[in-house]
Each structure stands twice: as C-alpha cells, then as structure tokens.
Short mmCIF file of C-alpha atoms in Angstrom, two decimals:
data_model
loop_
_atom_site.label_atom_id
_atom_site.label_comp_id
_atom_site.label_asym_id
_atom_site.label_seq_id
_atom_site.Cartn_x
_atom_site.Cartn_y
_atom_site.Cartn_z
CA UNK A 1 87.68 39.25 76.77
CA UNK A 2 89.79 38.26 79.36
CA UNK A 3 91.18 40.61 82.46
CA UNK A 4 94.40 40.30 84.65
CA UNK A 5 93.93 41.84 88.22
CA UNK A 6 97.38 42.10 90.03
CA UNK A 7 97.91 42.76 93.39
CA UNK A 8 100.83 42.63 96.50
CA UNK A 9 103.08 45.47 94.95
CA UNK A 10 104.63 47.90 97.42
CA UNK A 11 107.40 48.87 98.94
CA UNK A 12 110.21 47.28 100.90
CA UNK A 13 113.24 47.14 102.56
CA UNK A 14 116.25 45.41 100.98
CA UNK A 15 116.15 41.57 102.45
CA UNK A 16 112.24 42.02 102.91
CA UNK A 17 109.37 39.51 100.88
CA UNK A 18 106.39 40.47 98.47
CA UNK A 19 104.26 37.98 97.16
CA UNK A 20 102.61 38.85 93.74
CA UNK A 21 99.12 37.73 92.86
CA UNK A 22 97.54 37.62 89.14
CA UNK A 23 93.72 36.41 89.02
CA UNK A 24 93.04 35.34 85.18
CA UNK A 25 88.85 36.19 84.66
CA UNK A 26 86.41 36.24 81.85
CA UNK A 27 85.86 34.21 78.72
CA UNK A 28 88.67 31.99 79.15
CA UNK A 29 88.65 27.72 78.40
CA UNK A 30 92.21 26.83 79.14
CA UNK A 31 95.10 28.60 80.51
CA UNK A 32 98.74 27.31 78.88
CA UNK A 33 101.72 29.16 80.62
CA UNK A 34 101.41 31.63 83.09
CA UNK A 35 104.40 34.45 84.06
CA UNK A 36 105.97 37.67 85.03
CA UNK A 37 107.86 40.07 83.27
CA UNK A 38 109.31 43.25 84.53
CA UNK A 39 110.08 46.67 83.12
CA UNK A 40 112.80 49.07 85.52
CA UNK A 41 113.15 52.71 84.08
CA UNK A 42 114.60 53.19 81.01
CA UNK A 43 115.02 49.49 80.40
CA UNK A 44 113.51 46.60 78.56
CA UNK A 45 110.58 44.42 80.03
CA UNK A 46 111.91 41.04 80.85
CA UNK A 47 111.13 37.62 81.59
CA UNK A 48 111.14 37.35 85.38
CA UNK A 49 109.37 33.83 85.53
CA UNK A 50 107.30 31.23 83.80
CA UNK A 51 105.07 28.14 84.98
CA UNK A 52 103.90 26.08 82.22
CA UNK A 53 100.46 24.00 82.12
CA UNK A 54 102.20 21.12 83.45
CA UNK A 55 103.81 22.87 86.54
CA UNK A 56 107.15 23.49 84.78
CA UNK A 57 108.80 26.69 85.80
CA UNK A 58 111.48 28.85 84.16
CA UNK A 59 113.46 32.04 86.00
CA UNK A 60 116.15 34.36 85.16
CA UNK A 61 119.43 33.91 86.89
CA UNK A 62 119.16 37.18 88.52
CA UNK A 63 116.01 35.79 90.69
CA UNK A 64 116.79 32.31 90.68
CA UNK A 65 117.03 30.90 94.32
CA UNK A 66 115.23 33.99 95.03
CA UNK A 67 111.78 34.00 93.84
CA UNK A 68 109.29 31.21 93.11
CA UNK A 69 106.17 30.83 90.36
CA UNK A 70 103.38 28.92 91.44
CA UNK A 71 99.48 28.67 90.08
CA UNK A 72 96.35 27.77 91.28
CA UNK A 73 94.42 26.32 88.19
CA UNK A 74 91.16 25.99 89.92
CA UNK A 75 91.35 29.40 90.81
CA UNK A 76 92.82 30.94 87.38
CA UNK A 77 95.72 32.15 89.04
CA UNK A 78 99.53 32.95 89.27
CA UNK A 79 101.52 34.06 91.92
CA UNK A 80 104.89 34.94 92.22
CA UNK A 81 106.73 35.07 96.00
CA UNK A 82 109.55 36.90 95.83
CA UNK A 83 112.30 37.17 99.03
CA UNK A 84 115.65 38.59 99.56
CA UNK A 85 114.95 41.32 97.77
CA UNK A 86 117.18 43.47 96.83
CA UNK A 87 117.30 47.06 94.97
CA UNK A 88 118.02 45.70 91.72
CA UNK A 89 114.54 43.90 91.54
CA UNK A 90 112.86 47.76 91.81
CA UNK A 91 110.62 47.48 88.84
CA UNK A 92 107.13 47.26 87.27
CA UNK A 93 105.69 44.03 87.29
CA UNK A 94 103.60 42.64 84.51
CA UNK A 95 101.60 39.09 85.30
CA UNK A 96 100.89 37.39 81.52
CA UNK A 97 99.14 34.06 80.74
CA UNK A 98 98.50 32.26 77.22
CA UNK A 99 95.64 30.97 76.86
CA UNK A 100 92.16 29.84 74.78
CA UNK A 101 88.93 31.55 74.93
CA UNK A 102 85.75 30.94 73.45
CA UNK A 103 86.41 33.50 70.50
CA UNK A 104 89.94 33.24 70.15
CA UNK A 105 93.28 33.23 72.17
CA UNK A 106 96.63 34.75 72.81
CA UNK A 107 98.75 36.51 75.43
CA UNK A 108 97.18 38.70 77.40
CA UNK A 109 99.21 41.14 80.02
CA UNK A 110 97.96 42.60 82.95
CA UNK A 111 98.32 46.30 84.00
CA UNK A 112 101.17 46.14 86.02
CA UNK A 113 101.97 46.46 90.12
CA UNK A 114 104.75 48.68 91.23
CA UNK A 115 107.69 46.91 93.00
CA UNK A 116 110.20 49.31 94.72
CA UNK A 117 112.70 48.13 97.17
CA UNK A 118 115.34 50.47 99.37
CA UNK A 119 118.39 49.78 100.04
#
C-alpha cells in the first residue's frame, strides 16, 4: 500500500505564497515522476506540474514563472511552491507519484489540500 499525506493548503491573499508538501510512505521501491494536479468547481482536474526521476519538470502555462516542482528523494517527497498567486489558482490540489512497490505499482493520488486565494 502506499499513502500520500499533503499538507500547506490554506488561504491567501492575491500576490501571497503557499508551499505544498506531499510525503510518499509505505511499501514503495522506487518513485518515477512525481506531480500536482488540480480540480476548481465544476471543472476538470488538471496537470499543474510534473518532476520526473531525473529532476525534469513540466508546468502549465497558466503557472509557469509562477510556481516551482521540486523533490526530495531521500525523503519520498514532492513539493510544490507556489507565489503570485492569484484567484484563478483557487482549487483542490491533488499531489500524485508513479511508482514500484514490492507487490505491484501504479499512480497513486493523494487526498487533496484546499487552495483558496482572494482577490
């Protein structure tokens, strides 16, 4: 089994910062790509940002400039700091990771943390 704890959702002002943390745990041998989606109301979840193995990253325009993906591979972990916010980016967040474990393997999504920001 493998869990995905998020944390550092909340709410902010328009032009404020949240960073976004997503600790990988249980019966896990190798992470591949770790990311974020997001889901507003009413709307599809989307790709918000990848990091790959390797340290490759990937973001939608709308964040590009704007946010940054980074892991901690000792540490099983993903994080996701996020400034200039703005109302648009009011959504759920989802952390998601690919990886091997000692029965099998997949994607696995976390829970989701609520992002709001006010204009």
């Amino acid at each position: 089994q493998v869990q995905l704890a998020e944390s550092g959702g909340g709410l902010v002002q328009a032009g404020g910062s949240l960073r976004l943390s997503c600790a990988a745990s249980g019966s896990i041998l190798s992470i591949n790509s770790m990311g974020w989606y997001r889901q507003a109301p009413g709307k599809q979840r989307d790709l918000v940002a990848r990091i790959a193995s390797g340290g490759i990253t990937s973001y939608a325009d709308s964040v590009k400039g704007r946010f940054t993906i980074s892991r901690d591979n000792a540490k099983n972990t993903v994080y996701l700091q996020m400034n200039s916010l703005k109302p648009e980016d009011t959504a759920v967040y989802y952390c998601t990771i690919v990886a091997a474990t000692r029965t099998a393997g997949g994607t696995y999504w976390g829970q989701g943390t609520q992002v709001t920001v006010s204009s």
